[in-house]
mmCIF file of C-alpha atoms in Angstrom:
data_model
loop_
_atom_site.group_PDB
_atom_site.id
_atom_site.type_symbol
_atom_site.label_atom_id
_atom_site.label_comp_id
_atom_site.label_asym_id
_atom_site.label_seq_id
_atom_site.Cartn_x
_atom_site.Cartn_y
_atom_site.Cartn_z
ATOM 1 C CA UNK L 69 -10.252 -26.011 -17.299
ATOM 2 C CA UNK L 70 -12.979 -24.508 -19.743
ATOM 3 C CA UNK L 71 -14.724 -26.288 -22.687
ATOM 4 C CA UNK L 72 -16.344 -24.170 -25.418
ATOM 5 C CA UNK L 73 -19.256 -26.125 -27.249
ATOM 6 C CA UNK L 74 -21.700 -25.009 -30.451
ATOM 7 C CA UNK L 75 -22.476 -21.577 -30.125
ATOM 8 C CA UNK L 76 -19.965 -20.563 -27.027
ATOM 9 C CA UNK L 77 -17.965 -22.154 -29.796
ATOM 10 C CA UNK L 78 -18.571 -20.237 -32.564
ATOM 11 C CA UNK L 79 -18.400 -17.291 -31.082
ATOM 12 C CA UNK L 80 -14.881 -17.936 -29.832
ATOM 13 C CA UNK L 81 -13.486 -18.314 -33.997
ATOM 14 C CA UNK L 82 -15.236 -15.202 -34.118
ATOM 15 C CA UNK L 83 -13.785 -12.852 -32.011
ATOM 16 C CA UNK L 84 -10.258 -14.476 -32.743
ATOM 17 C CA UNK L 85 -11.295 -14.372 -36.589
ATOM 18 C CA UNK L 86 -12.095 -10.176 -35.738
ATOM 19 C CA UNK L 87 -8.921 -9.779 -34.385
ATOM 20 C CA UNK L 88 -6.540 -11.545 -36.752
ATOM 21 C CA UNK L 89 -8.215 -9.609 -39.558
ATOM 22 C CA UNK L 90 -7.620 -6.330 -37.892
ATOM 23 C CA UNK L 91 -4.196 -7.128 -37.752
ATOM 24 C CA UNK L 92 -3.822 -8.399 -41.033
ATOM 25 C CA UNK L 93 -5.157 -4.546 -42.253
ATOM 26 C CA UNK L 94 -1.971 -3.849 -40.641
ATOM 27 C CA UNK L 95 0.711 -5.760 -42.270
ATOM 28 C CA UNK L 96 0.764 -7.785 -39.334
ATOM 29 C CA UNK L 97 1.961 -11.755 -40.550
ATOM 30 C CA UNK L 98 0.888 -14.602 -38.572
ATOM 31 C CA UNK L 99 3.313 -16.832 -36.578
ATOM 32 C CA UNK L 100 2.588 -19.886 -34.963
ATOM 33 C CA UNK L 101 5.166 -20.919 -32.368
ATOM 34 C CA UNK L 102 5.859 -24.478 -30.587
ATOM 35 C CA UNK L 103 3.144 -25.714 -27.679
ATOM 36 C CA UNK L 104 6.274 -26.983 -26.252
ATOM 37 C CA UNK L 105 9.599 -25.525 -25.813
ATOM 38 C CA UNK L 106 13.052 -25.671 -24.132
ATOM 39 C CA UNK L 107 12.294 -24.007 -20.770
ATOM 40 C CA UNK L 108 15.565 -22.126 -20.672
ATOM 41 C CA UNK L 109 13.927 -19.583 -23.561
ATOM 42 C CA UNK L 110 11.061 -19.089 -20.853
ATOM 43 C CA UNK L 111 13.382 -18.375 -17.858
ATOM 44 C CA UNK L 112 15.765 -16.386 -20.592
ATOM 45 C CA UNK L 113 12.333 -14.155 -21.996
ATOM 46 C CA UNK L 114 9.982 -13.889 -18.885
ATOM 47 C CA UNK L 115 12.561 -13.809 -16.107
ATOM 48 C CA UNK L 116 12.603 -16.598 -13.073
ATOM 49 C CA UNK L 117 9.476 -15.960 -11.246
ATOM 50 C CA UNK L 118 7.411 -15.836 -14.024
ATOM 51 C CA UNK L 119 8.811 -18.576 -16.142
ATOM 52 C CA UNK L 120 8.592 -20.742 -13.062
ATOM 53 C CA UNK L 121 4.630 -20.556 -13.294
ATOM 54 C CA UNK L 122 4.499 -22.406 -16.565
ATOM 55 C CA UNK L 123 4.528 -26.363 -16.611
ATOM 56 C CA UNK L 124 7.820 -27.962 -16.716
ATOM 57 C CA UNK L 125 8.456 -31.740 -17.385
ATOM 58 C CA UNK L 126 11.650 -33.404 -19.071
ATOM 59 C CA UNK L 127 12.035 -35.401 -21.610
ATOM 60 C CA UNK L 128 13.069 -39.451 -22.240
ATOM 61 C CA UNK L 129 16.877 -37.319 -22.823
ATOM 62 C CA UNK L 130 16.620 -34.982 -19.282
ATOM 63 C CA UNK L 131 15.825 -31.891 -21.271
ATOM 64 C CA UNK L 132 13.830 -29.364 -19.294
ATOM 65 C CA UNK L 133 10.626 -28.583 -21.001
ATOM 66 C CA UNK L 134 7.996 -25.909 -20.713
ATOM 67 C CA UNK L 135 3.989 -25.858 -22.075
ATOM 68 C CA UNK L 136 4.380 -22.289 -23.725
ATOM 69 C CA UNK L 137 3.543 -19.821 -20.864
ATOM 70 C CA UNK L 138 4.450 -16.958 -22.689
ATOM 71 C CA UNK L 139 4.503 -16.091 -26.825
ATOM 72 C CA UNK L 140 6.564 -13.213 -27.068
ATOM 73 C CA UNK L 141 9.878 -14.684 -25.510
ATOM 74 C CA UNK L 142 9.235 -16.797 -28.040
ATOM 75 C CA UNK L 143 8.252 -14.430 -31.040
ATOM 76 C CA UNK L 144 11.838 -12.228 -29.537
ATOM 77 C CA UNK L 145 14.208 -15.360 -30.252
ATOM 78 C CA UNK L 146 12.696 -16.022 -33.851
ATOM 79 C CA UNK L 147 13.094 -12.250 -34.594
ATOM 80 C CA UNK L 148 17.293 -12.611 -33.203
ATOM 81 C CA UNK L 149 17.967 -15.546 -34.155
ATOM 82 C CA UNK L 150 15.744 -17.319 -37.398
ATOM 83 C CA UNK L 151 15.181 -13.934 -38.876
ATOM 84 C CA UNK L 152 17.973 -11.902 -37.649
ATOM 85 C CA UNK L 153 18.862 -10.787 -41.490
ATOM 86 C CA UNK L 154 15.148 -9.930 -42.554
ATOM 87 C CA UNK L 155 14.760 -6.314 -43.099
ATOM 88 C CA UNK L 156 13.295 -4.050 -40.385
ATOM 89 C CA UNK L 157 10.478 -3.894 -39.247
ATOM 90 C CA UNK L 158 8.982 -7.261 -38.381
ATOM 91 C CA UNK L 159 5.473 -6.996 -37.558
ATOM 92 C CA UNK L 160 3.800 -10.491 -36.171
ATOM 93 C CA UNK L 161 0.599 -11.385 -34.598
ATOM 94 C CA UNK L 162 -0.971 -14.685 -33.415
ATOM 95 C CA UNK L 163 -3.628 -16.660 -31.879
ATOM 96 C CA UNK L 164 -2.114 -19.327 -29.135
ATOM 97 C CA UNK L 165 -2.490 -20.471 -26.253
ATOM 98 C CA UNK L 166 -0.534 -20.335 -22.792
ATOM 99 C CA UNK L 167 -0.580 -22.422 -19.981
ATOM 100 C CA UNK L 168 0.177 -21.143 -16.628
ATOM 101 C CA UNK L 169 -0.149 -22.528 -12.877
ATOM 102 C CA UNK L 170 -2.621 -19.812 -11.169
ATOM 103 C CA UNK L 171 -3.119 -19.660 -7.487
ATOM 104 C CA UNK L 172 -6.412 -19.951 -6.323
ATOM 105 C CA UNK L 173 -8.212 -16.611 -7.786
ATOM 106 C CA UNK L 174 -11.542 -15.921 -8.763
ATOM 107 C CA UNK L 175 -10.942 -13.590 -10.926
ATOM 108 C CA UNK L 176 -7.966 -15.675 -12.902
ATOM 109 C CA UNK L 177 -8.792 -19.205 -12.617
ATOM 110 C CA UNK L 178 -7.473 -20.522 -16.290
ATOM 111 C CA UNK L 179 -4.232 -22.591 -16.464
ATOM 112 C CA UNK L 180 -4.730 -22.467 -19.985
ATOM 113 C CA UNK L 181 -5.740 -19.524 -21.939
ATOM 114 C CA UNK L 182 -5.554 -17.945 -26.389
ATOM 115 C CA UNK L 183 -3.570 -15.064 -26.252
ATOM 116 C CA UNK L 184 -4.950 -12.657 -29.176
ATOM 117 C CA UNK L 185 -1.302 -10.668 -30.140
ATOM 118 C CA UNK L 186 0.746 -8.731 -32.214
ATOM 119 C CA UNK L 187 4.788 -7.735 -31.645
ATOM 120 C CA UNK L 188 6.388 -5.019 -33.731
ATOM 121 C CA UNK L 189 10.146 -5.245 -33.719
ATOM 122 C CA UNK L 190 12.688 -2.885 -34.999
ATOM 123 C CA UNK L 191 10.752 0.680 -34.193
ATOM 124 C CA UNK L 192 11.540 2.693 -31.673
ATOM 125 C CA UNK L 193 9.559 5.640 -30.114
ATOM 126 C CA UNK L 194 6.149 6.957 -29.869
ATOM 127 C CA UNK L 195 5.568 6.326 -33.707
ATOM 128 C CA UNK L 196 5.529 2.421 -32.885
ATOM 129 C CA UNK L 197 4.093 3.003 -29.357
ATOM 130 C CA UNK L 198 0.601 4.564 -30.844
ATOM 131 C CA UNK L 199 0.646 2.260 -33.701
ATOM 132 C CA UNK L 200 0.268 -0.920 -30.777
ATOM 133 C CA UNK L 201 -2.384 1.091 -28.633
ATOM 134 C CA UNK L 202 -4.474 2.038 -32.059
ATOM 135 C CA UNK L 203 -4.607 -1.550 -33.364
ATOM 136 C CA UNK L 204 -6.050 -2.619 -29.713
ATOM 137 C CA UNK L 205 -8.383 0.231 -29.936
ATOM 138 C CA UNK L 206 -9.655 -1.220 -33.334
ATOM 139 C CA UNK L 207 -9.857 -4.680 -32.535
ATOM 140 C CA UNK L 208 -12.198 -3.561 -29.212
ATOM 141 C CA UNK L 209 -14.247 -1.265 -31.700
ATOM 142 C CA UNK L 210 -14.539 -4.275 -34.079
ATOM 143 C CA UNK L 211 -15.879 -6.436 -31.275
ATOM 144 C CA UNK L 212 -18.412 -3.454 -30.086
ATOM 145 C CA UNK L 213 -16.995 -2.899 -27.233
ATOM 146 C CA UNK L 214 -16.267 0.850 -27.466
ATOM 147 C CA UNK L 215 -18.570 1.960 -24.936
ATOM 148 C CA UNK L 216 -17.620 -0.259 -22.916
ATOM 149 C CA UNK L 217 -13.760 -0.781 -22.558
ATOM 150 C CA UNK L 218 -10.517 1.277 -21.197
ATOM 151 C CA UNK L 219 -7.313 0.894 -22.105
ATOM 152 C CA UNK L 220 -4.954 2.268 -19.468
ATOM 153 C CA UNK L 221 -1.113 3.379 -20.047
ATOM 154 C CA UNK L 222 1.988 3.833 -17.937
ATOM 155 C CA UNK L 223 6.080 4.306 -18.487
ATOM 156 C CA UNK L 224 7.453 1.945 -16.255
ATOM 157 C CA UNK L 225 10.316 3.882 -16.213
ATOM 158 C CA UNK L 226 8.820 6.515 -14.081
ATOM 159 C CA UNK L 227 8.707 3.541 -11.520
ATOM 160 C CA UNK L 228 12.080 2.513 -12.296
ATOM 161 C CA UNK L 229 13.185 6.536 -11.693
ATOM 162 C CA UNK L 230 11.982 5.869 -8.273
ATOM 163 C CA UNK L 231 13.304 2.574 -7.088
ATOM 164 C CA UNK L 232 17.142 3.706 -8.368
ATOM 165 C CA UNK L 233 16.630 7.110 -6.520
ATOM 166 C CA UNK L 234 15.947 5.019 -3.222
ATOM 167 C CA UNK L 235 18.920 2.371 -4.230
ATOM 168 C CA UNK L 236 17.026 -0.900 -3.681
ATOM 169 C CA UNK L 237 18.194 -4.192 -4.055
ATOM 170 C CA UNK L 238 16.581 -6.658 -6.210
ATOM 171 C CA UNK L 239 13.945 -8.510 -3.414
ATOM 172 C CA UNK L 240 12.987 -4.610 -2.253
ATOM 173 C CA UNK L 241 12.811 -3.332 -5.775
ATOM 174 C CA UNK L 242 10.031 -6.723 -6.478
ATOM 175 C CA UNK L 243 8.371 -6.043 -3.235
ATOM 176 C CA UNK L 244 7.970 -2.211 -3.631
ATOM 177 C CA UNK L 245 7.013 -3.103 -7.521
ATOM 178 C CA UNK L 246 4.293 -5.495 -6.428
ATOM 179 C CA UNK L 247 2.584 -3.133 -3.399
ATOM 180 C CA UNK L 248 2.587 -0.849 -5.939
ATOM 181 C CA UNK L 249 1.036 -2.882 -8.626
ATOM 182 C CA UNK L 250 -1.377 -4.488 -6.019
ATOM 183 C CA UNK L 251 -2.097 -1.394 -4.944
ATOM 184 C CA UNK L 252 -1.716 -2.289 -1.488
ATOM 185 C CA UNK L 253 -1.628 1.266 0.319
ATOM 186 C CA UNK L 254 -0.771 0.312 3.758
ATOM 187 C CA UNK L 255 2.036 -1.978 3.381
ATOM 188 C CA UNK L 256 3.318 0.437 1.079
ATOM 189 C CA UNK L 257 3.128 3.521 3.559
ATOM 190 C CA UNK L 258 4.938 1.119 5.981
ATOM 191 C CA UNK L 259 7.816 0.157 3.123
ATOM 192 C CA UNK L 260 7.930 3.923 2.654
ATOM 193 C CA UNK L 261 8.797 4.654 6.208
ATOM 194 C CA UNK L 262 12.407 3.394 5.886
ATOM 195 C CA UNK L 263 13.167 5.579 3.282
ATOM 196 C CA UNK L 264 13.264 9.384 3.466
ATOM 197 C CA UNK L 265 12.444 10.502 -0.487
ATOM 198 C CA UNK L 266 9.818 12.756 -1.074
ATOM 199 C CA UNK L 267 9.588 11.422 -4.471
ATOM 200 C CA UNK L 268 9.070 7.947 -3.407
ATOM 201 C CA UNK L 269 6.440 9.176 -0.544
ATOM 202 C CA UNK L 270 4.694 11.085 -3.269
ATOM 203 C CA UNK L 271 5.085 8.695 -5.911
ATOM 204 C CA UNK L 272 2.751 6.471 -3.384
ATOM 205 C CA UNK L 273 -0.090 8.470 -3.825
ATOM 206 C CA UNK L 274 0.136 9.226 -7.550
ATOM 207 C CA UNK L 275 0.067 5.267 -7.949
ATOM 208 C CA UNK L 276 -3.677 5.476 -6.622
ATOM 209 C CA UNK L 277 -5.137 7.758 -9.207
ATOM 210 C CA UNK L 278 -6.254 7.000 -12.561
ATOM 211 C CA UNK L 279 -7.218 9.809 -15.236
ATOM 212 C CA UNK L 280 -6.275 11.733 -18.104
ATOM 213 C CA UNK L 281 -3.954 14.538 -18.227
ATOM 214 C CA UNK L 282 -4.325 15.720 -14.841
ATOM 215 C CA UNK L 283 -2.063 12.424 -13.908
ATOM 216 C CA UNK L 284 0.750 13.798 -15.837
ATOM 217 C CA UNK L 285 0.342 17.334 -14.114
ATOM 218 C CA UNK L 286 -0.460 16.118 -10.358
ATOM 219 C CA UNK L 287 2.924 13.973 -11.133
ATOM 220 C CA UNK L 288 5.157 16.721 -12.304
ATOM 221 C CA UNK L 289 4.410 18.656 -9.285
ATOM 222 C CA UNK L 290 6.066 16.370 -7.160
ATOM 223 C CA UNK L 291 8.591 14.045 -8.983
ATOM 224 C CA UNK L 292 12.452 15.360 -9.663
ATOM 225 C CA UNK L 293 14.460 12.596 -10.292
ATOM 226 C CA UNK L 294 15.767 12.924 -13.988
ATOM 227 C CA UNK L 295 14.996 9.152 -15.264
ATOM 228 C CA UNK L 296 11.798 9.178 -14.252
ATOM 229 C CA UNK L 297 10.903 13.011 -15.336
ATOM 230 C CA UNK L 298 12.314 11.840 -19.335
ATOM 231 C CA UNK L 299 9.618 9.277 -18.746
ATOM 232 C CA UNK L 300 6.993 11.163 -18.059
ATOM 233 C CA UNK L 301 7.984 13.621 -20.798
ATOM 234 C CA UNK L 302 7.297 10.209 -22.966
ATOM 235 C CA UNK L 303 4.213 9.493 -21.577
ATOM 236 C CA UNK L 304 3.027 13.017 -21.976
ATOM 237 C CA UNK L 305 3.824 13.406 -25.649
ATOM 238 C CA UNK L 306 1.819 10.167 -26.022
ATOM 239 C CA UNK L 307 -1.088 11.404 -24.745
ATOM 240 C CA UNK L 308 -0.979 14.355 -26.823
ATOM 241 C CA UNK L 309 -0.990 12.378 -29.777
ATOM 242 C CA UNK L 310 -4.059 10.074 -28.271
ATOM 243 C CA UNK L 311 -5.647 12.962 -28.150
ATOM 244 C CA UNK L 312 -4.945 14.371 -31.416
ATOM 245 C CA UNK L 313 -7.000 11.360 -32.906
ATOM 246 C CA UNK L 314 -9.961 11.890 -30.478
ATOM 247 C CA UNK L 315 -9.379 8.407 -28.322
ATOM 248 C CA UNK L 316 -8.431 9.900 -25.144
ATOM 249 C CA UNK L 317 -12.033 8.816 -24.174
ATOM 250 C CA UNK L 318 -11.046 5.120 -24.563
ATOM 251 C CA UNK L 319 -7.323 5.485 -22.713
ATOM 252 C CA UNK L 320 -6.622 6.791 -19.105
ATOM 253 C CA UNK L 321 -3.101 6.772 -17.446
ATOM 254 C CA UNK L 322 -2.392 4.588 -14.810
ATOM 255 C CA UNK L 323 0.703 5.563 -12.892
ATOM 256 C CA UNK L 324 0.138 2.556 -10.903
ATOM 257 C CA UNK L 325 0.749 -0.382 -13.587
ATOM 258 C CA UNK L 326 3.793 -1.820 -13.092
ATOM 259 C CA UNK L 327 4.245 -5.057 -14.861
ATOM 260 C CA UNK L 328 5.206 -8.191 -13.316
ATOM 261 C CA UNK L 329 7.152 -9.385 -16.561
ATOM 262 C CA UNK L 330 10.630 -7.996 -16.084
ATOM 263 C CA UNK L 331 11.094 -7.308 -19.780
ATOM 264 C CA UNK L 332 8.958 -3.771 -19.942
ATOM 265 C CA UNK L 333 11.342 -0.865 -20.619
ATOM 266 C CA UNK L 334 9.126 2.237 -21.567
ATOM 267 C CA UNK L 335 5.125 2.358 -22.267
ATOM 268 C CA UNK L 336 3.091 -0.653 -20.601
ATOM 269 C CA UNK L 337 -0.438 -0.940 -20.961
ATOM 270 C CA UNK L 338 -3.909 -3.055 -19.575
ATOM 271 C CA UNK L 339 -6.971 -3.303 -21.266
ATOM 272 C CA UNK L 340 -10.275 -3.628 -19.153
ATOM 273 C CA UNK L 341 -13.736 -4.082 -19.982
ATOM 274 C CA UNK L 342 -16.856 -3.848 -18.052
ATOM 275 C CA UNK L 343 -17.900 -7.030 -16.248
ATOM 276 C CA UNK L 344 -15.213 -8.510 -16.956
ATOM 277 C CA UNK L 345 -13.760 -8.984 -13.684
ATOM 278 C CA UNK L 346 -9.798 -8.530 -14.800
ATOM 279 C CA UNK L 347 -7.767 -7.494 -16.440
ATOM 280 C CA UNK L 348 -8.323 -8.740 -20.551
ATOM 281 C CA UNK L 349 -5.417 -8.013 -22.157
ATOM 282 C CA UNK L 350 -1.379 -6.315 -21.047
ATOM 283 C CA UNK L 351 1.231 -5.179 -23.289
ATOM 284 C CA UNK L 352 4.078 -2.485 -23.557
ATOM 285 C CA UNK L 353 7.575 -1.896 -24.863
ATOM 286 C CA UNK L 354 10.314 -4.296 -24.405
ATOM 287 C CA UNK L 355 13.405 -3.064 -25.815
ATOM 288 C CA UNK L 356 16.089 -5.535 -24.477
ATOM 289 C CA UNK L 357 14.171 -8.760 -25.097
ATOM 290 C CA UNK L 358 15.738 -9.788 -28.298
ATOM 291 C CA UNK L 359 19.378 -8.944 -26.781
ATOM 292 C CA UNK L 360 19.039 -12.262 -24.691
ATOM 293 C CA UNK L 361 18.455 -14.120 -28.309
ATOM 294 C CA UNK L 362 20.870 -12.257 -30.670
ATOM 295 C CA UNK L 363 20.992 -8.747 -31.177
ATOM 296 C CA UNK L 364 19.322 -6.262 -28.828
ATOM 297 C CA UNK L 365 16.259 -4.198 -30.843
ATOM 298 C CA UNK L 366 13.830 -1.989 -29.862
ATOM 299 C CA UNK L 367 10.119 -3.797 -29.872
ATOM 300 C CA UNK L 368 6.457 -2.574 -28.178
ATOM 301 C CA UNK L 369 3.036 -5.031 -28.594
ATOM 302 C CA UNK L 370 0.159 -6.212 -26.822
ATOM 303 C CA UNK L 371 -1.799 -9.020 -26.002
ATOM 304 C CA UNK L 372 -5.666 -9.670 -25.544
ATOM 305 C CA UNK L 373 -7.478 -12.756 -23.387
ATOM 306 C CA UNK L 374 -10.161 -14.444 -26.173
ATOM 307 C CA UNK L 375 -11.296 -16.324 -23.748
ATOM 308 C CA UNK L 376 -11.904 -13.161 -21.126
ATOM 309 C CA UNK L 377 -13.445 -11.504 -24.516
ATOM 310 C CA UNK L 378 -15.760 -14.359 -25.543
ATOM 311 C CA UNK L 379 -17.818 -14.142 -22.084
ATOM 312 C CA UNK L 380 -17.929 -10.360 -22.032
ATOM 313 C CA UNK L 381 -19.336 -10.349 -25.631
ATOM 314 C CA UNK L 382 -21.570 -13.726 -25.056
ATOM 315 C CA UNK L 383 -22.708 -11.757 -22.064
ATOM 316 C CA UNK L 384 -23.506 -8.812 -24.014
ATOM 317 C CA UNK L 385 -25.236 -11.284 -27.044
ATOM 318 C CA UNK L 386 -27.152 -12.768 -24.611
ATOM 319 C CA UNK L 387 -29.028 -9.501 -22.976
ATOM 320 C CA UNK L 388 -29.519 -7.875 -26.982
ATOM 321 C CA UNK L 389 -31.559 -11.156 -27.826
#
């Protein structure tokens, strides 16, 4: 639990003020979604696992009820079901918190934390992709953080290439997802050992290197399956455009991330910043979202940690004065 008081305070409205005004440039509208919600949405959005980390209580009726763990599920329903006639694209952002059991972590302590986000729903392809990873790269330059943070992208269907090429079940997919993500090199060597794919034994080492270009190129050397080739032929046109705007100093690819949340479908990305410990922010494309809600429509966005934020930048206040 974490209380913010007078000039911790401050600070906190803000970077969240920063942020919502960056997105506002953007024809991004705010939306405020419930604290408290039917826990099926959570479990129908996030997935199981991950909806099973929020608090759930019932009601005086036997409802199941969750504390919000999670804001896009909840943005992807409005979009199906609320605004399901509204023309195309929707483009929201917020400032909310989540509340989610954590196990003991240093790094992660917070059962409750503001998610800073934005979802843009109805655009597919790299047009919408770069539009999410420039208004992160904004919001960090607003904050003066450009020096200081990385924003690091991935298709997870290069991963997903791999997993269908070595026809995994669903509890070996999640455990060969999470070694990978956890980057847990020999327990994935041993996983690796039952399986004879050079892609998949090849694919281990990629998932330890992070850079720019040369990712893509050390990748294409050894990778062959056709699924996850058309993904890297995503993630490669992506970068070209990074670089066509000069940022390619602020992004780095990161064959390694491979999101927990089962939604992802294409580009998934983490934002880091020095000192900060973890991880401050997640996002990527989640095309079939809305299709539990309604109608199935392409959508990409991102979310950043204000809390996370407000001690890198009070740190960073603190040694300028």
């Amino acid at each position: 639990m974490r209380y913010y008081i007078g000039a911790e305070a401050r600070l906190r409205r803000t970077i969240e003020d920063a942020a919502m005004s960056v997105f506002e440039s953007w024809s991004y509208e705010e939306v405020i979604t419930p604290s408290v919600d039917y826990y099926d949405l959570f479990e129908q959005g996030m997935g199981q696992t991950e909806a099973q980390r929020g608090f759930r209580f019932t009601d005086n009726d036997g409802r199941l009820l969750a504390l919000r763990p999670d804001v896009t599920s909840s943005v992807a329903r409005v979009a199906a079901t609320l605004l399901a006639d509204r023309p195309r694209p929707l483009r929201f952002c917020y400032a909310a918190p989540v509340f989610r059991q954590q196990p003991q972590s240093h790094a992660e302590w917070r059962r409750e934390n503001t998610q800073l986000g934005c979802e843009l729903i109805g655009i597919a392809g790299q047009p919408a992709d770069l539009e999410v990873l420039r208004l992160a790269a904004e919001i960090l330059t607003k904050l003066e953080l450009q020096s200081s943070y990385c924003i690091t992208i991935n298709n997870v269907e290069i991963f997903n290439g791999i997993a269908a090429q070595l026809d995994l079940d669903t509890p070996a997919r999640e455990r060969l997802r999470r070694l990978i993500d956890t980057r847990e090199t020999a327990e994935l060597n041993r996983f690796l050992q039952d399986h004879s794919s050079t892609d998949a034994r090849a694919f281990a080492q990629l998932t330890q290197l992070t850079g720019k270009r040369n990712v893509l190129e050390a990748a294409r050397k050894v990778i062959r399956n056709d699924r996850s080739v058309a993904a890297l032929n995503a993630l490669e046109d992506l970068w070209t455009e990074i670089e066509s705007l000069g940022l390619q100093n602020e992004f780095e690819i990161d064959l390694g991330d491979v999101p927990s949340l089962g939604y992802y479908t294409g580009l998934s990305l983490k934002v880091f910043v020095h000192n900060a410990g973890a991880s401050v922010g997640r996002g990527g494309r989640y095309d079939g979202l809305t299709g539990n809600f309604g109608r199935a429509e392409p959508a990409v966005g991102f979310v950043l940690n204000l809390d996370a934020l407000t001690e890198v930048v009070g740190r960073r206040v603190s040694q300028q004065s």
